[in-house]
Tab-separated table of C-alpha atoms and ligand atoms in Angstrom:
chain	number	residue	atom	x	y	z
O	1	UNK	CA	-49.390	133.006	-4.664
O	2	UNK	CA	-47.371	131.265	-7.268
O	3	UNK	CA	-48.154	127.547	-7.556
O	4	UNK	CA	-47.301	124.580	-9.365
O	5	UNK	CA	-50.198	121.620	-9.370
O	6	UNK	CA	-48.006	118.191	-9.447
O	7	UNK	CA	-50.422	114.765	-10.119
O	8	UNK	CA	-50.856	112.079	-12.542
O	9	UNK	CA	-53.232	112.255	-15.392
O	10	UNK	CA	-56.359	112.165	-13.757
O	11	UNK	CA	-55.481	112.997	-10.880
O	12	UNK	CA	-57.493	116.536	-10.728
O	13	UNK	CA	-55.066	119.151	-11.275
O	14	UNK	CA	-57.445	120.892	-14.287
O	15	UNK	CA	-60.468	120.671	-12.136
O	16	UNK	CA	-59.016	121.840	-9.278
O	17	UNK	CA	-57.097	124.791	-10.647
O	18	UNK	CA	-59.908	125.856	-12.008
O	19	UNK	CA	-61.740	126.436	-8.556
O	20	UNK	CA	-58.296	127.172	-7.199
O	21	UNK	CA	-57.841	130.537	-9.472
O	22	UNK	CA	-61.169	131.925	-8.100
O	23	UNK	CA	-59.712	131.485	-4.381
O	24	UNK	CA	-56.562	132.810	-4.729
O	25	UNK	CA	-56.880	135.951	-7.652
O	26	UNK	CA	-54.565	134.387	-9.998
O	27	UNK	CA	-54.186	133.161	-13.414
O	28	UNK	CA	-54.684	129.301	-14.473
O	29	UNK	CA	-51.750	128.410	-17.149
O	30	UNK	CA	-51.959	124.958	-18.322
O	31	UNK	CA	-49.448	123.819	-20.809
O	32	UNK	CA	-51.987	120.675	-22.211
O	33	UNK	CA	-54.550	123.496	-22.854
O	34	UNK	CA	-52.083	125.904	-24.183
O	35	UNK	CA	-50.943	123.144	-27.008
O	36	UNK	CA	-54.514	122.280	-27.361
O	37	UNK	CA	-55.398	125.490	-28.463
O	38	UNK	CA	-52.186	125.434	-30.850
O	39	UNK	CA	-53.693	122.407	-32.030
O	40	UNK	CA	-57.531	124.035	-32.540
O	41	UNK	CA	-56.015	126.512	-34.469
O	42	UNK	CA	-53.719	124.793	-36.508
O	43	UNK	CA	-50.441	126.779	-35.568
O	44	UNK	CA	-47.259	125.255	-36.960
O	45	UNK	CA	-46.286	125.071	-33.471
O	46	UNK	CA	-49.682	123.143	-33.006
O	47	UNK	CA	-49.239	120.533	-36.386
O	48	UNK	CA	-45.881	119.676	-34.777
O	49	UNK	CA	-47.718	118.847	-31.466
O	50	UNK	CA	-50.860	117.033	-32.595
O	51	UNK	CA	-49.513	113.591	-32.996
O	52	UNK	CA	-47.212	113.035	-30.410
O	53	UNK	CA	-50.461	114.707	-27.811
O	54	UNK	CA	-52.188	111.691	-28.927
O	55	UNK	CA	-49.990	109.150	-28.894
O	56	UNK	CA	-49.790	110.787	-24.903
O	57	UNK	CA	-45.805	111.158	-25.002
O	58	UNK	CA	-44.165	114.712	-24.108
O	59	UNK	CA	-43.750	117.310	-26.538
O	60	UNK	CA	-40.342	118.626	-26.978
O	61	UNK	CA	-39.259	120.611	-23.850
O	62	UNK	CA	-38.095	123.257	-26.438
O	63	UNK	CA	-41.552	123.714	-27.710
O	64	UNK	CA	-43.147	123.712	-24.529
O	65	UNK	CA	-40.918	126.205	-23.066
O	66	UNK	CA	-41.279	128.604	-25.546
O	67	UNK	CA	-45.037	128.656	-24.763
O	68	UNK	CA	-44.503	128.986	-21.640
O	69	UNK	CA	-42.161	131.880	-22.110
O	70	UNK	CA	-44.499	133.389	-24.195
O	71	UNK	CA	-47.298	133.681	-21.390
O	72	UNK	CA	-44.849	134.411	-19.005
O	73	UNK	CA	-44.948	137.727	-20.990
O	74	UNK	CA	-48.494	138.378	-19.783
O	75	UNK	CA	-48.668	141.171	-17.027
O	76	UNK	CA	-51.496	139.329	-15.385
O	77	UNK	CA	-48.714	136.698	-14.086
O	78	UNK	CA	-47.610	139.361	-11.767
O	79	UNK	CA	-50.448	138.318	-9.447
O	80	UNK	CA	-49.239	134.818	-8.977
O	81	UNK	CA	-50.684	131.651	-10.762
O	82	UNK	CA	-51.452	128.399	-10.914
O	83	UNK	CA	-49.337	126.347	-13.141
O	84	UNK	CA	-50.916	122.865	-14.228
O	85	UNK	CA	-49.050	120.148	-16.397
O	86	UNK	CA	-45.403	121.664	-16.326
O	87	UNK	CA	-42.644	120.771	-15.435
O	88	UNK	CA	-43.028	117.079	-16.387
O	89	UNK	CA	-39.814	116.437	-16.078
O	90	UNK	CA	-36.348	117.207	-14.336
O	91	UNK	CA	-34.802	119.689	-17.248
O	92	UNK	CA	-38.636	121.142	-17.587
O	93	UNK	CA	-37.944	121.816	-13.580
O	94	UNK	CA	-34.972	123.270	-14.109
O	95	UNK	CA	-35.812	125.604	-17.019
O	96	UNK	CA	-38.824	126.755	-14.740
O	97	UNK	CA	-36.635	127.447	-12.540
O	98	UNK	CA	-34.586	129.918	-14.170
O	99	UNK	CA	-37.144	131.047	-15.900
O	100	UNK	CA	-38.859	132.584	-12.971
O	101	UNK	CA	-35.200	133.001	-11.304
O	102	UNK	CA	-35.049	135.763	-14.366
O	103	UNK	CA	-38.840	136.744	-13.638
O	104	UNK	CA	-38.184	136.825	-9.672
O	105	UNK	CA	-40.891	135.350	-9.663
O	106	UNK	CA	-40.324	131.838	-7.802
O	107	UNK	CA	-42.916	129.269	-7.471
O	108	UNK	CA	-43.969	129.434	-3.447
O	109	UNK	CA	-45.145	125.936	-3.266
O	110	UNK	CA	-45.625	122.821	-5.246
O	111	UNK	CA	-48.816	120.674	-4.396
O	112	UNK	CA	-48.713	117.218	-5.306
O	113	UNK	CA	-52.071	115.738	-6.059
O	114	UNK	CA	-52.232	112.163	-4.345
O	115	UNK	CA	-54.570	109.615	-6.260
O	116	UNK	CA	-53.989	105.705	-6.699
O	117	UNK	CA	-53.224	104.193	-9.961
O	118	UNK	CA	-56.644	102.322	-9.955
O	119	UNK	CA	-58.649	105.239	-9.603
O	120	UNK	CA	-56.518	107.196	-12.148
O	121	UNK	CA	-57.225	104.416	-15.183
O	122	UNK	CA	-60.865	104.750	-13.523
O	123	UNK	CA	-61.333	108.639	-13.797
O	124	UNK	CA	-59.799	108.685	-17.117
O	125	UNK	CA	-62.076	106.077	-18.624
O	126	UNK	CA	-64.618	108.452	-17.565
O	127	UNK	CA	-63.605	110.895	-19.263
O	128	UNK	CA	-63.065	109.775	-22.063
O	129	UNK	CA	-66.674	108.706	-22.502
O	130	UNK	CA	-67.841	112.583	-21.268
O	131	UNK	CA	-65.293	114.391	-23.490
O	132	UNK	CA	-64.156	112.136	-25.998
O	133	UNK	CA	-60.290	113.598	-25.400
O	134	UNK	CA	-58.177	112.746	-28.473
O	135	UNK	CA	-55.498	111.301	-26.272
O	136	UNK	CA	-58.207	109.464	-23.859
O	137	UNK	CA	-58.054	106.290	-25.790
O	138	UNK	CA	-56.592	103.124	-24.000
O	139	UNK	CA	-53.125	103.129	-25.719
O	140	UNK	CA	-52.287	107.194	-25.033
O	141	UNK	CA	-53.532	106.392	-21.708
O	142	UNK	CA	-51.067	103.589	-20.979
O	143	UNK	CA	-48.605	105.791	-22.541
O	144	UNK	CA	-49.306	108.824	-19.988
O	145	UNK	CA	-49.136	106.792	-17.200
O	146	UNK	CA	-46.315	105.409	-18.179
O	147	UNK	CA	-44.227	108.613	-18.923
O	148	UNK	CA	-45.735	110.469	-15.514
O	149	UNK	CA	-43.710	107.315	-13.777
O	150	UNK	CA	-40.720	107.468	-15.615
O	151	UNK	CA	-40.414	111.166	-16.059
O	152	UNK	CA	-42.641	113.161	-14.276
O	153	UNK	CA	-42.687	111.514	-10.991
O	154	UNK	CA	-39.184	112.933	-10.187
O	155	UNK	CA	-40.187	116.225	-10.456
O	156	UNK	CA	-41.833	115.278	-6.827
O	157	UNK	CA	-38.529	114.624	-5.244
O	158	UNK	CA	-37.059	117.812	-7.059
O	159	UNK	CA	-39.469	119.919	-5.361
O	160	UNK	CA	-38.774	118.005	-1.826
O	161	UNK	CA	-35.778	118.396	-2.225
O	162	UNK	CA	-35.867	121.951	-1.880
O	163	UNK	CA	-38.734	122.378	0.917
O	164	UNK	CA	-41.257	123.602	-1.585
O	165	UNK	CA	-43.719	119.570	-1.474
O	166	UNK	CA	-46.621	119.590	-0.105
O	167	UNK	CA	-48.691	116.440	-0.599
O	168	UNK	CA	-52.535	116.448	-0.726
O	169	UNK	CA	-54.544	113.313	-0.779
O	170	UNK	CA	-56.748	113.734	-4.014
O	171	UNK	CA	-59.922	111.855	-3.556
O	172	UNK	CA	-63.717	113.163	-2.171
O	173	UNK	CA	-65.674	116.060	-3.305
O	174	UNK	CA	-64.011	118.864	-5.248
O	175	UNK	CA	-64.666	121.214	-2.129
O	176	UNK	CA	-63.204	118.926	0.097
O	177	UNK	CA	-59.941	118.623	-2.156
O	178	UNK	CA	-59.781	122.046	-2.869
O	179	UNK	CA	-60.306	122.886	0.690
O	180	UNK	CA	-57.420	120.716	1.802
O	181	UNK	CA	-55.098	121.736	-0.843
O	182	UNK	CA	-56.058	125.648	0.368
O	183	UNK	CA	-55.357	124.612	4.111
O	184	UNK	CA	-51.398	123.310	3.016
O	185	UNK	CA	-50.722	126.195	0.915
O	186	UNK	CA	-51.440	128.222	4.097
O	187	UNK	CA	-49.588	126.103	6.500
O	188	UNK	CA	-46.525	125.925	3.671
O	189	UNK	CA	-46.594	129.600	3.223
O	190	UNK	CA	-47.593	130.031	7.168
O	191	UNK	CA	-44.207	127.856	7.913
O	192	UNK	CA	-42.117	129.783	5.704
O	193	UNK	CA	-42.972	133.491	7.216
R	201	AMP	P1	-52.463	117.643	-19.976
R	201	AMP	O1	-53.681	118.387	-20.383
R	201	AMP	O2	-51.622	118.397	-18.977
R	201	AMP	O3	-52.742	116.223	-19.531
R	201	AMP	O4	-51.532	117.519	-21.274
R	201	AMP	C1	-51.976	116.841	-22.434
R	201	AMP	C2	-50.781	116.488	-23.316
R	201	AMP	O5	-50.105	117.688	-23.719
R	201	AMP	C3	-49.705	115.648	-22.645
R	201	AMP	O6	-49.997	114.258	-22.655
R	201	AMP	C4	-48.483	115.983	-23.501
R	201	AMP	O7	-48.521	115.333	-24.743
R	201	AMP	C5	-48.691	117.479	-23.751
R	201	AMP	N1	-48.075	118.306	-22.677
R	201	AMP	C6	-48.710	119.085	-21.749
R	201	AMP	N2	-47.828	119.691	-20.945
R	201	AMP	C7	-46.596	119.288	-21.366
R	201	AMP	C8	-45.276	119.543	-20.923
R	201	AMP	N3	-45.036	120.314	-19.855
R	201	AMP	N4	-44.258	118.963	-21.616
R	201	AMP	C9	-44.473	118.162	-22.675
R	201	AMP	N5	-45.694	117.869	-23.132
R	201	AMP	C10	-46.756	118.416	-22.495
């Protein structure tokens, strides 16, 4: 199963990847943890990507794709996988695209994550108290919302487009989301046999 988790910051996409790779036997590959750990370990790559993470604006689609080619290197991707916080925006869509065009490896189904904007700002402040996220404060967080609406958002309509949406309403226990987002996939992938 190759998957791409579409939602707003906030919106559940780490969490439920997480209990999503257990179901489904495949790799998690999230491009906010792959810069964090660029970040953690002080990688040129990473210095480059620290302050514009916290000002929460996108780093350069360059950068980002180069990651992402990187651990699209991995055998373990043959499997399938579950890609969280790319593309985030139309030329990041694209370049997925024919990346995994190259791969054969197309994404079977994008799942958009459906939460409201008030429970978004809610879940994040959250957060921010549990984790203490570097880009959690109030401004980055105006900022991320901000640039999913402008930018990322589209990505939704790209994936429509071309028969591969399937919305999932985001909110209830992580069972119940994860259980809803495993009954779509099926009926997506069911519809397309
Ligand atoms: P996330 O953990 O997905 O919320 O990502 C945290 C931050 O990492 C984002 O606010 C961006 O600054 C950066 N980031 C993650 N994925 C991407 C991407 N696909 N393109 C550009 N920046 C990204």
């Amino acid at each position: 199963m190759r998957l791409v988790l579409l939602g707003a910051p906030g919106s559940g996409k780490g969490t439920q990847a997480t209990r999503l790779k257990e179901q489904l036997g495949v790799p998690h590959i999230s491009t906010g943890d792959l810069l964090r750990a660029a970040v953690a370990a002080g990688t040129p790559l990473g210095l480059q990507a620290k302050a514009v993470m916290e000002r929460g604006e996108l780093v350069s689609d360059e950068i980002v794709l180069g990651m992402l080619e990187e651990r699209f290197s991995q055998p373990d991707i043959a499997r399938g996988f579950i890609l969280d916080g790319y593309p985030r925006n139309l030329a990041q869509a694209s370049a997925l695209d024919a990346l995994l065009h190259r791969l054969n490896l197309p994404v079977d189904v994008a799942v958009q994550l459906d939460v409201s904007t008030e429970l978004l700002v809610q879940r994040i402040a959250g957060r921010a108290q549990a984790e203490g996220r570097a880009d959690d404060t109030p401004e980055a967080v105006t900022n991320r919302l901000r640039v999913y609406s402008d930018q990322t958002a589209p990505v939704i309509d790209y994936y429509r487009e071309r028969g591969r949406l399937v919305c999932v309403y985001g909110v209830g226990g992580m069972e119940e989301v994860s259980d809803r987002i495993l009954a779509a996939i099926r009926s997506a992938t069911a519809d397309e046999a």
